GROMACS .gro file of N, CA and C in nm:
model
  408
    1UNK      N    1 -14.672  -2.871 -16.685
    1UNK     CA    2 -14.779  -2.904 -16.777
    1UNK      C    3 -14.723  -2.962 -16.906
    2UNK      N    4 -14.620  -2.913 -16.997
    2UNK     CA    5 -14.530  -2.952 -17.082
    2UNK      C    6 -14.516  -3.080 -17.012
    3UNK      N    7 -14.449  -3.124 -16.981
    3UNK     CA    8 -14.389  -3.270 -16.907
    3UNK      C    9 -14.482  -3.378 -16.929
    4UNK      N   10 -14.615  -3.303 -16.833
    4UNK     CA   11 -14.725  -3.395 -16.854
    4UNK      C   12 -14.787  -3.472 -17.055
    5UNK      N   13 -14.808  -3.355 -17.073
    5UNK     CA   14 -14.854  -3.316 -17.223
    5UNK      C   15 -14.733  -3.455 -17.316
    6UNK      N   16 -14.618  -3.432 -17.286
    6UNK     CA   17 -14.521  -3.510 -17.339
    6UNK      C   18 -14.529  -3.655 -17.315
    7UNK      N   19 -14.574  -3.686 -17.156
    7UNK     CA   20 -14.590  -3.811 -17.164
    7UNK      C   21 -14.675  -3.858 -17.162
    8UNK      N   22 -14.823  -3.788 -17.190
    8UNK     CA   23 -14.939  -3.865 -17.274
    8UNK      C   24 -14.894  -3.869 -17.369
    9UNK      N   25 -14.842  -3.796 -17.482
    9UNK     CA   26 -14.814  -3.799 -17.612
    9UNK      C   27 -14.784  -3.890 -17.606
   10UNK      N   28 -14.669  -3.966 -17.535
   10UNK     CA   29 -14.558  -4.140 -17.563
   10UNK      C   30 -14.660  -4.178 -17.494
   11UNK      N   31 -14.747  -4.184 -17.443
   11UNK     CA   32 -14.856  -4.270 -17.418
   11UNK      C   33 -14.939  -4.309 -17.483
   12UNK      N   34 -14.969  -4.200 -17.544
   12UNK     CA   35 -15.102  -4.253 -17.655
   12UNK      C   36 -14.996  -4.336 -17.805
   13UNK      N   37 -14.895  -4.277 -17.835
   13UNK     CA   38 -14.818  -4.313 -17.954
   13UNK      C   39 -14.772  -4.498 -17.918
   14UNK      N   40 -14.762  -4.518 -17.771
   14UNK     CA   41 -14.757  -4.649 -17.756
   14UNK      C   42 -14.881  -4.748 -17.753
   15UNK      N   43 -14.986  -4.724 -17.641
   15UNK     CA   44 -15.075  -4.764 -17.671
   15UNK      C   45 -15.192  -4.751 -17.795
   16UNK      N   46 -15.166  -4.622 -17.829
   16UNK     CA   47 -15.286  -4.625 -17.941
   16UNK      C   48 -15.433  -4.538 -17.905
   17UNK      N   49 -15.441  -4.469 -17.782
   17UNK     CA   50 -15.530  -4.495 -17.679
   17UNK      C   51 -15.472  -4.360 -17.591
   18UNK      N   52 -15.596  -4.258 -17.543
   18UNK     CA   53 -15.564  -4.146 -17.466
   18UNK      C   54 -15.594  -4.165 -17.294
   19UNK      N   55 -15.579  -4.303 -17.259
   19UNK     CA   56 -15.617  -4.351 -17.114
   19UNK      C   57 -15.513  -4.292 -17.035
   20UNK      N   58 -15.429  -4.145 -17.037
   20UNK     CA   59 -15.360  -4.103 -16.981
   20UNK      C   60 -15.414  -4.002 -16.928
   21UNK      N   61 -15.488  -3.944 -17.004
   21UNK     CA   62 -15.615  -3.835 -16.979
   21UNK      C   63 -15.753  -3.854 -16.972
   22UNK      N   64 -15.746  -3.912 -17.078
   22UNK     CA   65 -15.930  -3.981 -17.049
   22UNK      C   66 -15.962  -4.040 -16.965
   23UNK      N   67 -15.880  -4.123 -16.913
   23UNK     CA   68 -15.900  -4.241 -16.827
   23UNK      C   69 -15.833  -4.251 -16.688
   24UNK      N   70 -15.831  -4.142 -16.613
   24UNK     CA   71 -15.729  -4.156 -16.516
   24UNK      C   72 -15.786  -4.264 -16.371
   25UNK      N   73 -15.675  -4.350 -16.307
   25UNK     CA   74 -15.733  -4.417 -16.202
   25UNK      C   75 -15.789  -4.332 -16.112
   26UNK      N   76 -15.892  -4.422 -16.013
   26UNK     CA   77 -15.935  -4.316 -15.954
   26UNK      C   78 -15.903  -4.330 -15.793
   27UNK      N   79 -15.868  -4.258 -15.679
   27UNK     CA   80 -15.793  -4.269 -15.589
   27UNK      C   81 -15.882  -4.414 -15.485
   28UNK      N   82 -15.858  -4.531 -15.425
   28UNK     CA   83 -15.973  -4.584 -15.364
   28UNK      C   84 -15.918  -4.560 -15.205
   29UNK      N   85 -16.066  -4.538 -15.186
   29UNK     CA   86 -16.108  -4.481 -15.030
   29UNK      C   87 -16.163  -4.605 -14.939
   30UNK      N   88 -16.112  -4.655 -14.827
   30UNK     CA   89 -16.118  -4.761 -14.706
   30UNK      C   90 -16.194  -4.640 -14.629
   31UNK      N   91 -16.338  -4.749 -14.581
   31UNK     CA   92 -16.385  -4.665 -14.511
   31UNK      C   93 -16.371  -4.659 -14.319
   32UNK      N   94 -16.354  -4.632 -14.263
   32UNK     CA   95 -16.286  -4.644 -14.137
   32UNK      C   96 -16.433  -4.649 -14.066
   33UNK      N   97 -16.513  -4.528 -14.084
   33UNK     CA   98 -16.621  -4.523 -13.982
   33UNK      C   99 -16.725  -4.521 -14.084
   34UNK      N  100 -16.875  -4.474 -14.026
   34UNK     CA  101 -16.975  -4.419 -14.143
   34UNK      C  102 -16.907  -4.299 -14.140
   35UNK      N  103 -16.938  -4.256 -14.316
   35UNK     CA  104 -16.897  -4.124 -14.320
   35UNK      C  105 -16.739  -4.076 -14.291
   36UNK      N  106 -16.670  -4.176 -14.302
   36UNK     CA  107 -16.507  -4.174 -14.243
   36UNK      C  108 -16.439  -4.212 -14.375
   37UNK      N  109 -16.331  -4.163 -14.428
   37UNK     CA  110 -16.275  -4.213 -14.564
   37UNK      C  111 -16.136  -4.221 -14.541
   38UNK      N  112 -16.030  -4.304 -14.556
   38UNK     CA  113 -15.894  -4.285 -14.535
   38UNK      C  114 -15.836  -4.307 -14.701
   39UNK      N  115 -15.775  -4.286 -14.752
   39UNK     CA  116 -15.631  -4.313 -14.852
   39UNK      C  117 -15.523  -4.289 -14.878
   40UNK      N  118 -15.414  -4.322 -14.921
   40UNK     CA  119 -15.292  -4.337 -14.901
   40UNK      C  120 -15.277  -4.262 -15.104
   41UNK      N  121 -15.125  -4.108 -15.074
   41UNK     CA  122 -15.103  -4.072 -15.222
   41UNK      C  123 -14.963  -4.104 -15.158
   42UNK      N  124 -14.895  -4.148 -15.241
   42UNK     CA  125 -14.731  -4.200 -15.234
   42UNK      C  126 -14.704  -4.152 -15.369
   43UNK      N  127 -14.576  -4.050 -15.360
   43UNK     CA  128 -14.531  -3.973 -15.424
   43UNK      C  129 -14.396  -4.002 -15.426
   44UNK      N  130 -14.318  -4.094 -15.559
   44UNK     CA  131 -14.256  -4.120 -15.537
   44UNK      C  132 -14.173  -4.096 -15.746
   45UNK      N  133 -13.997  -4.105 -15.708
   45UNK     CA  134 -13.960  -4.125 -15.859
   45UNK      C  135 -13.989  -4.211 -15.959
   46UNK      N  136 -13.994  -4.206 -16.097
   46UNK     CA  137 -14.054  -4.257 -16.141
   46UNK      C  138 -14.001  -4.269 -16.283
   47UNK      N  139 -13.983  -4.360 -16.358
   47UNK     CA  140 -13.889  -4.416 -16.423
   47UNK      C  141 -13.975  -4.458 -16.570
   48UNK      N  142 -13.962  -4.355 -16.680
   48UNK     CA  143 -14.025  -4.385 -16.849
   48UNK      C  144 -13.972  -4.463 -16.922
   49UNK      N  145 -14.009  -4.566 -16.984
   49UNK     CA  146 -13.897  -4.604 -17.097
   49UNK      C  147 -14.010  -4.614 -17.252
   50UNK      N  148 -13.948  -4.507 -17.349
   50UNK     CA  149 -13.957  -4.479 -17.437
   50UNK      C  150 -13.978  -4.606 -17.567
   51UNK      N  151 -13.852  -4.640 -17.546
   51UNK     CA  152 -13.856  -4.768 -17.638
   51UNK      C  153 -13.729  -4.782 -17.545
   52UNK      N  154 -13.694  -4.837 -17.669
   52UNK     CA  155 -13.529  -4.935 -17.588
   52UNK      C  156 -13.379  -4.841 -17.539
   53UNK      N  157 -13.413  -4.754 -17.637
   53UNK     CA  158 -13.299  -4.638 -17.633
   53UNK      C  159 -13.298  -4.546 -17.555
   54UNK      N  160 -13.460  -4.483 -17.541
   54UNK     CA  161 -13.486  -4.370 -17.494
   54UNK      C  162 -13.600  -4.389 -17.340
   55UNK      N  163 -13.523  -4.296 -17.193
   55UNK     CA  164 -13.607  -4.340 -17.118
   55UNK      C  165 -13.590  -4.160 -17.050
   56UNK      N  166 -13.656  -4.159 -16.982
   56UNK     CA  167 -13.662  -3.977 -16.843
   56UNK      C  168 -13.688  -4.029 -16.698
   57UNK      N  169 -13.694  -3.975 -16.651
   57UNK     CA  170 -13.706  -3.995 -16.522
   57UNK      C  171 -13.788  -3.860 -16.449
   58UNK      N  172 -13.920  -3.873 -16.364
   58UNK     CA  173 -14.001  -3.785 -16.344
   58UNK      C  174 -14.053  -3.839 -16.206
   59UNK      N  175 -14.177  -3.814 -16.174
   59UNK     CA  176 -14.222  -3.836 -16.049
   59UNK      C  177 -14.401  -3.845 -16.057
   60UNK      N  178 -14.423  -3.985 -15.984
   60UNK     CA  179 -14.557  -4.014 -15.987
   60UNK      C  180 -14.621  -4.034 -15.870
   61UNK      N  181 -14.753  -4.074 -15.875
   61UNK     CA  182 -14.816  -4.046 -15.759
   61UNK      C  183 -14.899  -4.223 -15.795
   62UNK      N  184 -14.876  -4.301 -15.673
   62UNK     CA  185 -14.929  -4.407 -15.641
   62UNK      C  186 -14.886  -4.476 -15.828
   63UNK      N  187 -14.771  -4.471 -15.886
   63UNK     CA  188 -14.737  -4.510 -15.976
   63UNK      C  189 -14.781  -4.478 -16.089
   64UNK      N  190 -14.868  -4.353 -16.130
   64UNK     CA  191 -14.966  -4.303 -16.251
   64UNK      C  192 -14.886  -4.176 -16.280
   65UNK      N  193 -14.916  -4.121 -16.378
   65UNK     CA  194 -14.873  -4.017 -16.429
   65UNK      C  195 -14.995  -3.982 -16.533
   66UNK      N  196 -15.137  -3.863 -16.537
   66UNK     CA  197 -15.095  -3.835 -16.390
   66UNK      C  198 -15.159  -3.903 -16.298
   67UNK      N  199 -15.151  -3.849 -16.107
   67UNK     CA  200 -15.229  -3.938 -16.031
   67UNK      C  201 -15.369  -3.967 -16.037
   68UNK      N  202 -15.417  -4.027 -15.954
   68UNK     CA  203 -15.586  -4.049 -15.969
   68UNK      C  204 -15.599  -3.930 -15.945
   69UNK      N  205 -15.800  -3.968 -15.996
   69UNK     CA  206 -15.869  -3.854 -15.965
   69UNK      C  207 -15.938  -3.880 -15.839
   70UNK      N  208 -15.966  -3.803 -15.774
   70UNK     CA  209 -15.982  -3.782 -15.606
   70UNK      C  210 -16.156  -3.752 -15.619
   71UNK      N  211 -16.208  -3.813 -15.620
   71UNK     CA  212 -16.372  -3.817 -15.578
   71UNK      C  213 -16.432  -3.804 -15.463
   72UNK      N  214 -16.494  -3.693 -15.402
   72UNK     CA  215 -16.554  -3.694 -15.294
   72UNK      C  216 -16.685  -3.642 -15.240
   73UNK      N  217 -16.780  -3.693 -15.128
   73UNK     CA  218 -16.898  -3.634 -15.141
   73UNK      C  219 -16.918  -3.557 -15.037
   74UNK      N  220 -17.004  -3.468 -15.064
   74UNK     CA  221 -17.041  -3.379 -14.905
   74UNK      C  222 -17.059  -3.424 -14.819
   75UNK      N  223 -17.037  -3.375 -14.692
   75UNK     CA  224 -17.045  -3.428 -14.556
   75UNK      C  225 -16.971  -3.552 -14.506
   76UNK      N  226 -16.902  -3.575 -14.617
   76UNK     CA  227 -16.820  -3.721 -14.503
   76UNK      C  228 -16.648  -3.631 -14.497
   77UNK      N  229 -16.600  -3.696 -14.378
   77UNK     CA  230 -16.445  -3.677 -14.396
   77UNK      C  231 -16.349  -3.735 -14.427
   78UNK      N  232 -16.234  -3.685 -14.478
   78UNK     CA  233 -16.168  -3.783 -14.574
   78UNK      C  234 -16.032  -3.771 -14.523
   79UNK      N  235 -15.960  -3.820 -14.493
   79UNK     CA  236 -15.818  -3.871 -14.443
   79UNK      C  237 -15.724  -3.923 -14.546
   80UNK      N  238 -15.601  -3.818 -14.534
   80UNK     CA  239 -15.555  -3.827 -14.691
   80UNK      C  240 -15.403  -3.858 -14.634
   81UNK      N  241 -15.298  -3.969 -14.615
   81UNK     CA  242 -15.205  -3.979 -14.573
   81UNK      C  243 -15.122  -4.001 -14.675
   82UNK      N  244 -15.031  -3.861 -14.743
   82UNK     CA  245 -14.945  -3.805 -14.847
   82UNK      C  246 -14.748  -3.844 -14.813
   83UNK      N  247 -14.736  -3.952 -14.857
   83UNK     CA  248 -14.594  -4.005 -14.856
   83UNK      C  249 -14.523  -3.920 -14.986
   84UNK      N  250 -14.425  -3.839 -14.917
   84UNK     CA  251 -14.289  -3.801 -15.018
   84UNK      C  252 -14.183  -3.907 -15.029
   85UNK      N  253 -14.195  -3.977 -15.097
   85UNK     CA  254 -14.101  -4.065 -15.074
   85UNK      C  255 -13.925  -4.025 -15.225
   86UNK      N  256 -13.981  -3.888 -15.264
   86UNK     CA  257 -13.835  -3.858 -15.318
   86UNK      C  258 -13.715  -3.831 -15.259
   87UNK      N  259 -13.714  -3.813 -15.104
   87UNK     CA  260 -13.595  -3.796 -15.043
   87UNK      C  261 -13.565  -3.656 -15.016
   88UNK      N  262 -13.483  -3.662 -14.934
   88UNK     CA  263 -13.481  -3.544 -14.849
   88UNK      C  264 -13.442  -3.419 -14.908
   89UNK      N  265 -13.490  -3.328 -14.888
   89UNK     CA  266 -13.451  -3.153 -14.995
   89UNK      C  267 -13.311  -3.140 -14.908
   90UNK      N  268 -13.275  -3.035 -14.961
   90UNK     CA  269 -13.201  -2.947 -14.925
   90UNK      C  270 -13.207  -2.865 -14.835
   91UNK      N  271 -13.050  -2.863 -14.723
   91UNK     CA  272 -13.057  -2.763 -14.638
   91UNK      C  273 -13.089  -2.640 -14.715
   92UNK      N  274 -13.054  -2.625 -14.794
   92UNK     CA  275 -13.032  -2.469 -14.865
   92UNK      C  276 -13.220  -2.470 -14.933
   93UNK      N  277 -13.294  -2.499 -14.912
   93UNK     CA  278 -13.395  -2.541 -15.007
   93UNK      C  279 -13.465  -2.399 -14.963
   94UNK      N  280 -13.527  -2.283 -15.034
   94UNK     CA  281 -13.621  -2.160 -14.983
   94UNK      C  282 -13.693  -2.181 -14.916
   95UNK      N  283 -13.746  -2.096 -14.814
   95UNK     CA  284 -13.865  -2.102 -14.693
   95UNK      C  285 -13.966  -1.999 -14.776
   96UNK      N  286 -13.912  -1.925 -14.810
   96UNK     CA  287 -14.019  -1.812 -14.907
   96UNK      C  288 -14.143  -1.856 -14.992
   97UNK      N  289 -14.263  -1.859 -14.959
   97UNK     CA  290 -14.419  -1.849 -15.024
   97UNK      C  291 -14.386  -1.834 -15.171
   98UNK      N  292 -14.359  -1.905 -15.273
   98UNK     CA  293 -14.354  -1.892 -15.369
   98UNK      C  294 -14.265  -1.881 -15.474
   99UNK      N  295 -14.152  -1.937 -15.388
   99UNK     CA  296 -14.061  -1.950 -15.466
   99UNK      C  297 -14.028  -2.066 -15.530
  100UNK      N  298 -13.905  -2.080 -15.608
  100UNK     CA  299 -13.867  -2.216 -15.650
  100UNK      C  300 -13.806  -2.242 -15.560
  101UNK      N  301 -13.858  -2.458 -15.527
  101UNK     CA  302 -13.825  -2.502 -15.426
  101UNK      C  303 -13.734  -2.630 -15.528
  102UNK      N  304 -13.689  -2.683 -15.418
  102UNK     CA  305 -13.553  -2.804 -15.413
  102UNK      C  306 -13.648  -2.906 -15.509
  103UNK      N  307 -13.645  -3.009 -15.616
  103UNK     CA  308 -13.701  -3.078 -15.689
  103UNK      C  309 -13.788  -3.208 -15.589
  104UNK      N  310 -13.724  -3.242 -15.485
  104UNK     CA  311 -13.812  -3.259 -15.381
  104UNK      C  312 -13.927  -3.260 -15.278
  105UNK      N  313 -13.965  -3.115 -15.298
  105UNK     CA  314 -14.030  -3.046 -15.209
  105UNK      C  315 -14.210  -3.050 -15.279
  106UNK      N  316 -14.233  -3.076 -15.246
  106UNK     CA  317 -14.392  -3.159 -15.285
  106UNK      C  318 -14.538  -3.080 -15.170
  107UNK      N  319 -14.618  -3.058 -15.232
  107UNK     CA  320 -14.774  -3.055 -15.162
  107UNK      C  321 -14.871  -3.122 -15.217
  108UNK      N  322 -14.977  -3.112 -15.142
  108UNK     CA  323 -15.129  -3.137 -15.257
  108UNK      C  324 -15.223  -3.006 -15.211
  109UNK      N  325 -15.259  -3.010 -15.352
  109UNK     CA  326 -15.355  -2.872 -15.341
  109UNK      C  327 -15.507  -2.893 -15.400
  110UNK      N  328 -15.591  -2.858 -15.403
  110UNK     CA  329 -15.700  -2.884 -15.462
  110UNK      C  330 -15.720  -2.750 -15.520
  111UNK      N  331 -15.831  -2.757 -15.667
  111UNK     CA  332 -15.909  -2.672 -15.753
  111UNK      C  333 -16.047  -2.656 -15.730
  112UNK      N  334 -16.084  -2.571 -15.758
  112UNK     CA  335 -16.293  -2.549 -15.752
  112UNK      C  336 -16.298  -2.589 -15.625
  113UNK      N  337 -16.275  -2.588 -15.508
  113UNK     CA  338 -16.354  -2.640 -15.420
  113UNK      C  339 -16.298  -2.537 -15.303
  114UNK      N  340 -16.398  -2.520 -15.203
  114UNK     CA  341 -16.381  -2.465 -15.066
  114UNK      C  342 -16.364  -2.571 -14.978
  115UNK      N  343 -16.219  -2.580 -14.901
  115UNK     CA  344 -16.157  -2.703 -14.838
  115UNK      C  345 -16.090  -2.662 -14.693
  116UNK      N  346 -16.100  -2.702 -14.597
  116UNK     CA  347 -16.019  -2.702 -14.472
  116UNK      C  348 -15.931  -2.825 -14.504
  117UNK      N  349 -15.842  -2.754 -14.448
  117UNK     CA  350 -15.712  -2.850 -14.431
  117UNK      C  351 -15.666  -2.827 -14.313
  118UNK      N  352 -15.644  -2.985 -14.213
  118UNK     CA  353 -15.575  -2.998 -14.104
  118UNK      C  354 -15.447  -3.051 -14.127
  119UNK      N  355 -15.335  -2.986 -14.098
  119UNK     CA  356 -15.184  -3.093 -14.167
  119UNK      C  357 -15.129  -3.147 -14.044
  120UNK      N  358 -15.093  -3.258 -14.015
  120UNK     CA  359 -15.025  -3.289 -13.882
  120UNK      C  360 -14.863  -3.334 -13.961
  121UNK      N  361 -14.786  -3.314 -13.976
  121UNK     CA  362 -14.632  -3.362 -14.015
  121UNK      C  363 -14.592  -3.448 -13.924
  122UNK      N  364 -14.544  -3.597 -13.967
  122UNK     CA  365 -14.502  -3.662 -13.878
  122UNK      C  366 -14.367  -3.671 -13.921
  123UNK      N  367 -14.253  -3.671 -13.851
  123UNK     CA  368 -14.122  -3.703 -13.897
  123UNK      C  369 -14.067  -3.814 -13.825
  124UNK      N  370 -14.035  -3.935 -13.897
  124UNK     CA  371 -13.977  -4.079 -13.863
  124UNK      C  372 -13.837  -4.060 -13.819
  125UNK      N  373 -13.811  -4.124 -13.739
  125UNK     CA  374 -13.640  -4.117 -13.654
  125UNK      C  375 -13.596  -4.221 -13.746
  126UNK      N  376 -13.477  -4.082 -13.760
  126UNK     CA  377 -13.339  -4.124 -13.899
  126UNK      C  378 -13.374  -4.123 -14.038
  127UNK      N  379 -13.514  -4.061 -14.008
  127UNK     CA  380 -13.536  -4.031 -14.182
  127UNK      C  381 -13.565  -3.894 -14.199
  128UNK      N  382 -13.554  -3.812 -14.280
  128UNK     CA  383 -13.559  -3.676 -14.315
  128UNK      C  384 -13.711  -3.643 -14.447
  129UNK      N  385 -13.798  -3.782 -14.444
  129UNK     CA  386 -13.899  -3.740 -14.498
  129UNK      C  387 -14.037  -3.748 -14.427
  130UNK      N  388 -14.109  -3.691 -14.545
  130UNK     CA  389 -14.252  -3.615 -14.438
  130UNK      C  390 -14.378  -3.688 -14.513
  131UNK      N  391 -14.456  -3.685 -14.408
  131UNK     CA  392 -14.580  -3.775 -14.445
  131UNK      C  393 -14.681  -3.699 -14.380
  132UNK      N  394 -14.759  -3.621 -14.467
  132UNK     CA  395 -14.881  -3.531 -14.438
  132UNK      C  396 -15.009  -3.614 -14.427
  133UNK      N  397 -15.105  -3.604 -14.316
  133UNK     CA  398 -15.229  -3.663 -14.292
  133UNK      C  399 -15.327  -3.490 -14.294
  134UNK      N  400 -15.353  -3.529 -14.412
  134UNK     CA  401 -15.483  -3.408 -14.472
  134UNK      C  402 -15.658  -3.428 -14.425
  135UNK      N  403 -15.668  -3.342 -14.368
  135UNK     CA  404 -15.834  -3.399 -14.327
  135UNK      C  405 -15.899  -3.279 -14.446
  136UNK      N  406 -15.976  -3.344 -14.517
  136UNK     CA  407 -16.035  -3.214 -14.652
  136UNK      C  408 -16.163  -3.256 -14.608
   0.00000   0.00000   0.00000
């Protein structure tokens, strides 16, 4: 939350303007069927530059910090295909519910809402990352 908080701050101090929070993009949904929704969150590193001197390095979602906001209505289903594209964790990385994981290791979770989640994991030959298809 700190992290976040910090880089609206250099956000608003550059632009002038709180479109880091106020204004977040909003995720867009291809509709496949009636009532069918697909979109793509790509979660990938992500690279600040401050001014000329000063830059961090963090991690964004479809290039935003933070990601869109995810809009959805009752009764349709929504198909959510979640690219990690930070690279592969660690053998050593915890299996344990709650622990600290490898800087890698990524989900999506939702707030306020009662949600089923179907996860299918697909893993690509010769690559060691994961691409979750979420049905919410």
């Amino acid at each position: 939350m700190l992290l976040l908080l910090i880089i609206c701050a250099f956000h608003i101090l550059e632009s002038g303007a709180q479109q880091c929070l106020d204004n977040p993009r909003e995720l867009v949904w291809i509709q496949e069927a009636p009532g069918v929704f697909n979109a793509t969150l790509t979660l990938d590193v992500f690279k600040k530059n401050i001014n000329t001197a000063t830059s961090f390095t963090t991690r964004a979602i479809n290039g935003d910090i933070p990601g869109p906001t995810i809009r959805m209505t009752r009764g349709n289903t929504y198909k959510i295909l979640y690219k990690n594209n930070l690279g592969p964790e660690s053998r050593f990385n915890p299996t344990t519910h709650g622990s600290h994981m490898d800087p890698n290791t990524t989900n999506l979770h939702v707030h306020g809402i009662n949600y089923f989640i179907k996860t299918i994991i697909k893993k690509k030959k010769n690559k060691k990352k994961n691409s979750k298809k979420l049905h919410v």
